[in-house]
Amino acid sequence: MSVHRRDTRVLRPGHGLPVKTIAREAAEAILAGELVAFPTETVYGLGANVFDRRAVNMLFRVKGRPTDNPLIVHIADVGGAELVAQRIPPYFETLAERFWPGPLTLVIPRNAMVDDAVTAGLPTVAVRVPAHELARAFLGAAGVPVAAPSANVAGGPSPTTAEHVLADLGGRIALVIDGGPCRIGIESTVLDLTRRTPTILRPGGVAAQDIEDTIGVHVAVASGAARRPASPGMKYRHYAPTTPVVLLVPRGSGADMMRRLQRLIRNGRTAGMRVGLLGAREFADLGADAFHPLGSGTPVEYAREMYNGLRALDTAGLDMIIVPGLPSVGLGAAVMNRLRKAAARIVR
Ligand code: TXA
Ligand code: MG
């Protein structure tokens, strides 16, 4: 289906443009059935009014998203859940109290008001209150829940700046609210509260341990390898740039990783390939054709800069992008979940 090209307006606070004005204009656009990209603390979202079927369908089309992959519904505050929930399940209030606004998405039973397109026909709906000032002002002004996947073309790296959104969707959406780079840089944790055991469907900004500490019960982690994926989103290729990504899973010491990287880079270049490296700045001088630093290589720095780095290296005319992995604990588990999905090859 064709999507008409037109100008995308960019609204950035400052220079005499108050947050309130931006929120009002974005709210008007979304209530008029337009698509609005907005910053959150995790990644930029591409929003449509949950109660507007036409807008939701347009959202799937513009993103190129498979229609069996449901959307996260964004609300201004916990009370907004009443508009989409059929009932409030156990642990919901405790978790909302502790983690909202913030990078935790809760899957709960949904009511009949929510369009089937939003939930891909599932009896559940995913909700979250984002922590970004601009997102909350916009959602408050809109007064309707806003369905929003990450504001990128399906399958590619998520957007963490307004420039990323424009690179992917410029000319195809009405409006982008520019809030600068996202603070966390990796998507929310998705937690299913409709099962007997609360289950993490996607690791993210909130660690499993912190959820367990809050509700005092064991939390399960759904395996991405399950034959029938628990979260429809788990079965698609995700987060990948066009250039093949090679992920190096850590095993021994830092010195071991350094040697393995050196060897991979040397072998690639000997084979006539142009090799890029995305990693801690201590790896800057290993002889790659292009390098993008991830600070000192902590999970927080990986999360914040990883998608930007994948996008930057993807425009550098490389034949592969090598990424040293992290131990899969805490935020590192979320980082590795994304890198594994982005990777064309995983080296152990
Ligand atoms: O941080 C985030 O979560 C960002 C910002 C924009 O809020 N959004 C985001 O949306 O990452 P998206 O569409 O890229 O990922 C949504 C994930 C998918 O894996 C989807 O399958 C899952 O949430 N999901 C949504 N609704 C669901 C439901 N009812 N049951 C199970 N999984 C669901
Ligand atoms: Mg996404």
Coordinates of C-alpha atoms and ligand atoms in Angstrom, one line a residue:
M1 CA 0.0 0.0 0.0
S2 CA 1.4 3.4 -0.8
V3 CA 2.1 6.0 1.8
H4 CA 1.9 9.6 0.7
R5 CA 5.0 11.7 1.2
R6 CA 4.7 15.1 2.8
D7 CA 6.6 17.3 5.3
T8 CA 7.2 16.1 8.8
R9 CA 7.1 18.9 11.4
V10 CA 9.8 18.8 14.1
L11 CA 9.0 20.5 17.4
R12 CA 11.9 21.1 19.8
P13 CA 11.4 22.8 23.2
G14 CA 13.4 26.0 23.8
H15 CA 13.9 29.2 21.8
G16 CA 10.5 30.4 22.9
L17 CA 8.7 27.2 22.3
P18 CA 7.3 25.9 25.6
V19 CA 6.7 22.2 26.4
K20 CA 3.0 23.1 26.9
T21 CA 2.6 24.4 23.4
I22 CA 4.4 21.3 21.9
A23 CA 2.2 19.0 24.0
R24 CA -1.0 20.8 22.7
E25 CA 0.0 20.7 19.1
A26 CA 1.0 17.1 19.3
A27 CA -2.3 16.3 21.1
E28 CA -4.3 18.0 18.3
A29 CA -2.4 16.0 15.7
I30 CA -3.0 12.6 17.4
L31 CA -6.7 13.4 18.0
A32 CA -7.0 14.3 14.3
G33 CA -5.8 10.8 13.4
E34 CA -2.2 11.7 12.6
L35 CA 1.0 9.8 13.7
V36 CA 3.2 11.5 16.2
A37 CA 6.7 10.4 17.1
F38 CA 7.8 11.3 20.6
P39 CA 10.8 10.8 22.9
T40 CA 10.6 8.5 25.9
E41 CA 13.4 7.6 28.4
T42 CA 13.9 4.3 26.5
V43 CA 13.6 4.9 22.7
Y44 CA 11.4 7.2 20.5
G45 CA 7.9 5.9 20.0
L46 CA 5.6 6.3 17.0
G47 CA 2.2 7.1 18.4
A48 CA -1.4 6.6 17.3
N49 CA -4.7 7.1 19.2
V50 CA -5.6 3.7 20.6
F51 CA -9.3 4.3 19.8
D52 CA -8.7 5.3 16.1
R53 CA -8.5 2.2 13.9
R54 CA -7.5 4.1 10.8
A55 CA -4.6 5.7 12.6
V56 CA -3.5 2.4 14.1
N57 CA -3.6 0.7 10.7
M58 CA -1.6 3.5 9.2
L59 CA 1.0 3.1 11.9
F60 CA 1.6 -0.6 11.0
R61 CA 1.8 0.3 7.4
V62 CA 4.3 3.2 7.8
K63 CA 6.6 1.1 10.0
G64 CA 6.3 -2.0 7.9
R65 CA 5.3 -3.9 11.0
P66 CA 3.8 -7.4 10.8
T67 CA 0.1 -7.0 12.0
D68 CA 0.4 -9.9 14.4
N69 CA 2.9 -8.0 16.6
P70 CA 0.9 -6.0 19.2
L71 CA 1.7 -2.5 20.3
I72 CA 2.4 -1.0 23.8
V73 CA -0.2 1.4 25.0
H74 CA 1.3 4.6 26.6
I75 CA -0.7 6.4 29.3
A76 CA 0.0 9.6 31.2
D77 CA -0.5 8.0 34.6
V78 CA -1.6 4.8 36.3
G79 CA -5.2 5.8 36.1
G80 CA -5.1 5.6 32.3
A81 CA -5.0 1.8 32.6
E82 CA -8.7 1.9 33.5
L83 CA -9.4 2.9 29.9
V84 CA -8.0 -0.2 28.4
A85 CA -8.0 -2.9 31.2
Q86 CA -10.7 -5.4 31.7
R87 CA -9.5 -5.9 35.3
I88 CA -6.4 -5.0 37.2
P89 CA -4.4 -8.2 38.0
P90 CA -2.3 -8.9 41.1
Y91 CA 1.0 -7.1 41.5
F92 CA -0.1 -4.4 39.0
E93 CA -0.5 -1.6 41.5
T94 CA 2.6 -2.5 43.5
L95 CA 4.7 -2.5 40.3
A96 CA 3.2 0.7 38.9
E97 CA 3.8 2.4 42.2
R98 CA 7.4 1.4 42.3
F99 CA 8.4 1.7 38.6
W100 CA 6.1 4.2 36.9
P101 CA 6.8 6.5 35.3
G102 CA 9.6 4.3 33.9
P103 CA 10.9 1.5 31.6
L104 CA 8.5 -1.3 32.7
T105 CA 5.6 -2.4 30.5
L106 CA 2.8 -4.5 32.1
V107 CA 0.7 -7.0 30.1
I108 CA -2.9 -7.1 31.6
P109 CA -6.3 -8.3 30.5
R110 CA -7.8 -5.9 28.0
N111 CA -11.3 -4.5 27.5
A112 CA -13.4 -4.3 24.3
M113 CA -12.7 -0.6 23.8
V114 CA -9.2 -1.3 22.6
D115 CA -9.0 -2.0 18.9
D116 CA -8.1 -5.5 17.9
A117 CA -5.4 -4.1 15.6
V118 CA -3.5 -2.7 18.7
T119 CA -3.3 -6.0 20.5
A120 CA -3.1 -8.2 17.4
G121 CA -6.3 -9.9 18.5
L122 CA -4.8 -11.0 21.9
P123 CA -7.1 -10.9 25.0
T124 CA -4.3 -8.8 26.7
V125 CA -2.9 -5.3 26.4
A126 CA 0.5 -4.0 27.2
V127 CA 0.6 -0.6 29.1
R128 CA 3.3 1.7 30.3
V129 CA 3.8 5.2 31.7
P130 CA 7.0 6.6 30.1
A131 CA 9.3 8.8 32.2
H132 CA 10.1 11.6 29.7
E133 CA 8.8 15.1 30.5
L134 CA 7.7 15.7 26.9
A135 CA 6.0 12.3 26.6
R136 CA 4.0 12.8 29.8
A137 CA 3.0 16.4 28.7
F138 CA 1.9 15.1 25.3
L139 CA 0.0 12.1 26.8
G140 CA -1.6 14.3 29.4
A141 CA -2.8 16.8 26.7
A142 CA -4.0 14.1 24.4
G143 CA -6.2 12.6 27.1
V144 CA -6.4 9.3 25.1
P145 CA -4.0 6.3 25.5
V146 CA -1.4 6.3 22.7
A147 CA -0.3 3.0 21.0
A148 CA 3.4 3.3 20.2
P149 CA 6.0 0.9 18.9
S150 CA 9.5 2.1 18.5
A151 CA 9.6 4.8 15.8
N152 CA 11.8 3.0 13.3
V153 CA 11.3 0.9 10.2
A154 CA 10.5 -2.6 11.4
G155 CA 13.5 -4.9 11.7
G156 CA 16.1 -2.1 12.0
P157 CA 17.9 -0.5 15.0
S158 CA 15.5 1.4 17.3
P159 CA 15.7 5.2 17.3
T160 CA 17.2 7.1 20.2
T161 CA 17.3 10.6 18.6
A162 CA 14.8 12.6 16.5
E163 CA 17.4 12.4 13.7
H164 CA 17.0 8.6 13.7
V165 CA 13.3 8.9 13.5
L166 CA 13.5 11.3 10.5
A167 CA 16.1 9.1 8.8
D168 CA 13.6 6.2 8.9
L169 CA 10.2 7.9 8.7
G170 CA 10.7 11.5 7.6
G171 CA 8.1 12.5 5.1
R172 CA 5.7 9.8 6.2
I173 CA 4.5 11.0 9.6
A174 CA 3.0 14.3 10.6
L175 CA 5.1 15.3 13.6
V176 CA 8.3 14.5 15.6
I177 CA 8.8 15.9 19.1
D178 CA 12.5 16.3 19.5
G179 CA 13.6 15.7 23.1
G180 CA 17.3 15.0 22.3
P181 CA 19.0 11.6 22.9
C182 CA 17.1 9.1 25.1
R183 CA 18.5 8.7 28.6
I184 CA 18.3 4.9 28.8
G185 CA 18.5 4.0 25.1
I186 CA 17.1 0.4 25.2
E187 CA 13.4 -0.6 25.3
S188 CA 11.3 -1.3 28.4
T189 CA 11.0 -4.6 30.2
V190 CA 7.8 -6.3 29.1
L191 CA 6.2 -8.3 32.0
D192 CA 3.1 -10.5 31.6
L193 CA 0.9 -10.3 34.6
T194 CA -1.9 -12.5 33.2
R195 CA -0.1 -15.8 33.9
R196 CA 0.1 -17.6 37.3
T197 CA 3.8 -16.7 37.5
P198 CA 4.6 -13.2 36.3
T199 CA 6.8 -13.6 33.2
I200 CA 9.3 -11.4 31.5
L201 CA 8.6 -11.5 27.8
R202 CA 11.3 -9.0 26.9
P203 CA 14.2 -8.0 29.1
G204 CA 14.7 -4.2 29.3
G205 CA 15.3 -1.1 31.4
V206 CA 14.1 -2.8 34.6
A207 CA 16.0 -5.9 35.8
A208 CA 14.2 -9.1 36.8
Q209 CA 15.8 -9.0 40.2
D210 CA 14.3 -5.5 40.9
I211 CA 10.9 -6.9 40.0
E212 CA 11.3 -9.9 42.3
D213 CA 12.5 -7.7 45.1
T214 CA 9.4 -5.5 44.7
I215 CA 6.7 -8.1 44.6
G216 CA 8.4 -10.8 46.6
V217 CA 7.6 -13.7 44.2
H218 CA 9.6 -15.6 41.6
V219 CA 9.5 -14.1 38.2
A220 CA 9.9 -16.3 35.1
V221 CA 11.7 -15.4 31.9
A222 CA 10.1 -16.5 28.7
S223 CA 12.6 -18.3 26.4
G224 CA 12.9 -16.6 23.0
A225 CA 13.4 -20.0 21.6
A226 CA 10.0 -21.2 22.6
R227 CA 8.2 -22.8 19.6
R228 CA 5.1 -20.7 20.2
P229 CA 6.5 -17.3 21.1
A230 CA 5.0 -15.8 24.3
S231 CA 5.4 -12.3 23.0
P232 CA 4.6 -12.2 19.3
G233 CA 7.5 -9.7 18.9
M234 CA 10.0 -12.5 19.8
K235 CA 9.8 -14.3 16.5
Y236 CA 10.9 -11.6 14.2
R237 CA 14.4 -10.4 13.3
H238 CA 14.9 -7.2 15.1
Y239 CA 17.3 -4.3 15.7
A240 CA 19.6 -5.2 12.8
P241 CA 21.4 -2.8 10.6
T242 CA 21.9 -3.7 6.9
T243 CA 25.6 -4.5 7.5
P244 CA 26.0 -8.0 9.1
V245 CA 26.7 -7.8 12.8
V246 CA 29.1 -10.3 14.4
L247 CA 28.6 -10.7 18.1
L248 CA 31.4 -11.9 20.3
V249 CA 30.1 -13.6 23.5
P250 CA 32.4 -12.9 26.4
R251 CA 34.0 -15.9 28.1
G252 CA 37.3 -15.2 30.0
S253 CA 39.1 -12.0 30.9
G254 CA 39.2 -8.6 29.2
A255 CA 42.6 -9.5 27.7
D256 CA 41.0 -12.6 26.1
M257 CA 38.3 -10.4 24.5
M258 CA 41.0 -8.0 23.2
R259 CA 42.9 -10.9 21.5
R260 CA 39.7 -12.4 20.0
L261 CA 38.7 -9.1 18.6
Q262 CA 42.1 -8.5 17.2
R263 CA 42.1 -11.9 15.5
L264 CA 38.5 -11.4 14.0
I265 CA 39.5 -7.9 12.7
R266 CA 42.7 -9.2 11.2
N267 CA 41.0 -12.2 9.6
G268 CA 38.3 -10.0 8.1
R269 CA 40.7 -7.5 6.7
T270 CA 43.0 -10.3 5.3
A271 CA 39.9 -11.6 3.4
G272 CA 39.5 -8.1 1.9
M273 CA 36.6 -7.0 4.0
R274 CA 36.1 -3.5 5.5
V275 CA 35.5 -4.2 9.2
G276 CA 33.8 -1.9 11.8
L277 CA 34.0 -2.2 15.6
L278 CA 31.4 -1.1 18.1
G279 CA 32.7 -1.3 21.7
A280 CA 34.4 0.2 24.7
R281 CA 36.9 2.9 23.9
E282 CA 39.8 0.7 25.1
F283 CA 39.3 -1.2 21.8
A284 CA 39.7 1.9 19.6
D285 CA 43.1 1.0 18.3
L286 CA 42.7 -2.7 17.3
G287 CA 43.0 -1.8 13.6
A288 CA 39.3 -1.8 12.5
D289 CA 38.4 0.4 9.4
A290 CA 35.8 2.2 11.5
F291 CA 35.2 2.4 15.2
H292 CA 32.3 3.7 17.3
P293 CA 32.9 4.0 21.1
L294 CA 30.5 2.8 23.7
G295 CA 32.1 4.8 26.5
S296 CA 34.0 2.6 29.0
G297 CA 31.9 -0.4 28.0
T298 CA 29.5 -0.5 31.0
P299 CA 25.9 -1.9 30.4
V300 CA 24.5 1.6 30.9
E301 CA 26.8 3.0 28.2
Y302 CA 26.1 0.1 25.9
A303 CA 22.3 0.6 26.3
R304 CA 22.6 4.4 25.7
E305 CA 24.8 4.4 22.6
M306 CA 24.4 0.9 21.0
Y307 CA 21.6 1.8 18.5
N308 CA 23.2 5.0 17.5
G309 CA 26.5 3.2 17.0
L310 CA 24.9 0.5 14.8
R311 CA 23.2 3.2 12.7
A312 CA 26.4 5.2 12.4
L313 CA 28.6 2.2 11.4
D314 CA 25.8 1.1 8.9
T315 CA 26.5 4.2 6.8
A316 CA 30.3 3.7 6.8
G317 CA 30.5 1.3 3.8
L318 CA 31.5 -1.7 5.9
D319 CA 31.2 -5.4 5.2
M320 CA 30.7 -6.3 8.9
I321 CA 30.3 -4.8 12.3
I322 CA 32.0 -6.6 15.2
V323 CA 30.5 -6.1 18.7
P324 CA 32.0 -7.5 21.9
G325 CA 29.2 -8.7 24.1
L326 CA 28.6 -8.3 27.8
P327 CA 27.9 -10.7 30.7
S328 CA 24.1 -11.3 30.6
V329 CA 23.2 -9.9 34.0
G330 CA 21.0 -6.9 35.0
L331 CA 20.9 -4.4 32.2
G332 CA 23.5 -6.5 30.4
A333 CA 20.8 -9.2 29.8
A334 CA 18.7 -6.6 27.9
V335 CA 21.7 -5.4 25.9
M336 CA 22.6 -9.0 25.0
N337 CA 19.0 -9.8 24.1
R338 CA 19.1 -7.0 21.5
L339 CA 22.6 -7.8 20.2
R340 CA 21.8 -11.5 19.7
K341 CA 18.7 -10.6 17.6
A342 CA 20.7 -8.0 15.6
A343 CA 23.5 -10.5 15.0
A344 CA 24.0 -12.3 11.7
R345 CA 26.7 -14.4 13.4
I346 CA 27.3 -15.2 17.1
V347 CA 30.9 -16.3 18.0
R348 CA 31.3 -18.1 21.3
Ligands
TXA1 O1 10.5 1.1 25.6 C1 9.6 0.7 24.9 O2 8.9 -0.3 25.2 C2 9.3 1.4 23.6 C3 8.9 2.8 23.9 C4 8.4 3.5 22.7 O3 7.8 2.8 24.9 N1 8.4 0.7 22.8 C5 8.7 -0.5 22.2 O4 7.6 -1.0 21.4 O5 9.7 -1.1 22.3 P1 7.8 -2.2 20.3 O6 6.6 -2.2 19.6 O7 9.1 -2.0 19.6 O8 7.9 -3.5 21.2 C6 6.7 -3.9 21.9 C7 6.9 -5.3 22.4 C8 6.9 -6.3 21.4 O9 7.9 -7.3 21.7 C9 5.5 -6.9 21.4 O10 5.3 -8.2 20.9 C10 5.2 -6.8 22.9 O11 5.8 -5.6 23.3 N2 3.8 -6.8 23.3 C11 2.9 -5.7 23.1 N3 1.7 -6.1 23.5 C12 1.7 -7.3 23.9 C13 0.8 -8.2 24.5 N4 -0.5 -7.9 24.7 N5 1.2 -9.4 24.9 C14 2.5 -9.8 24.8 N6 3.5 -9.0 24.3 C15 3.1 -7.8 23.8
MG2 MG 10.7 -2.1 18.2

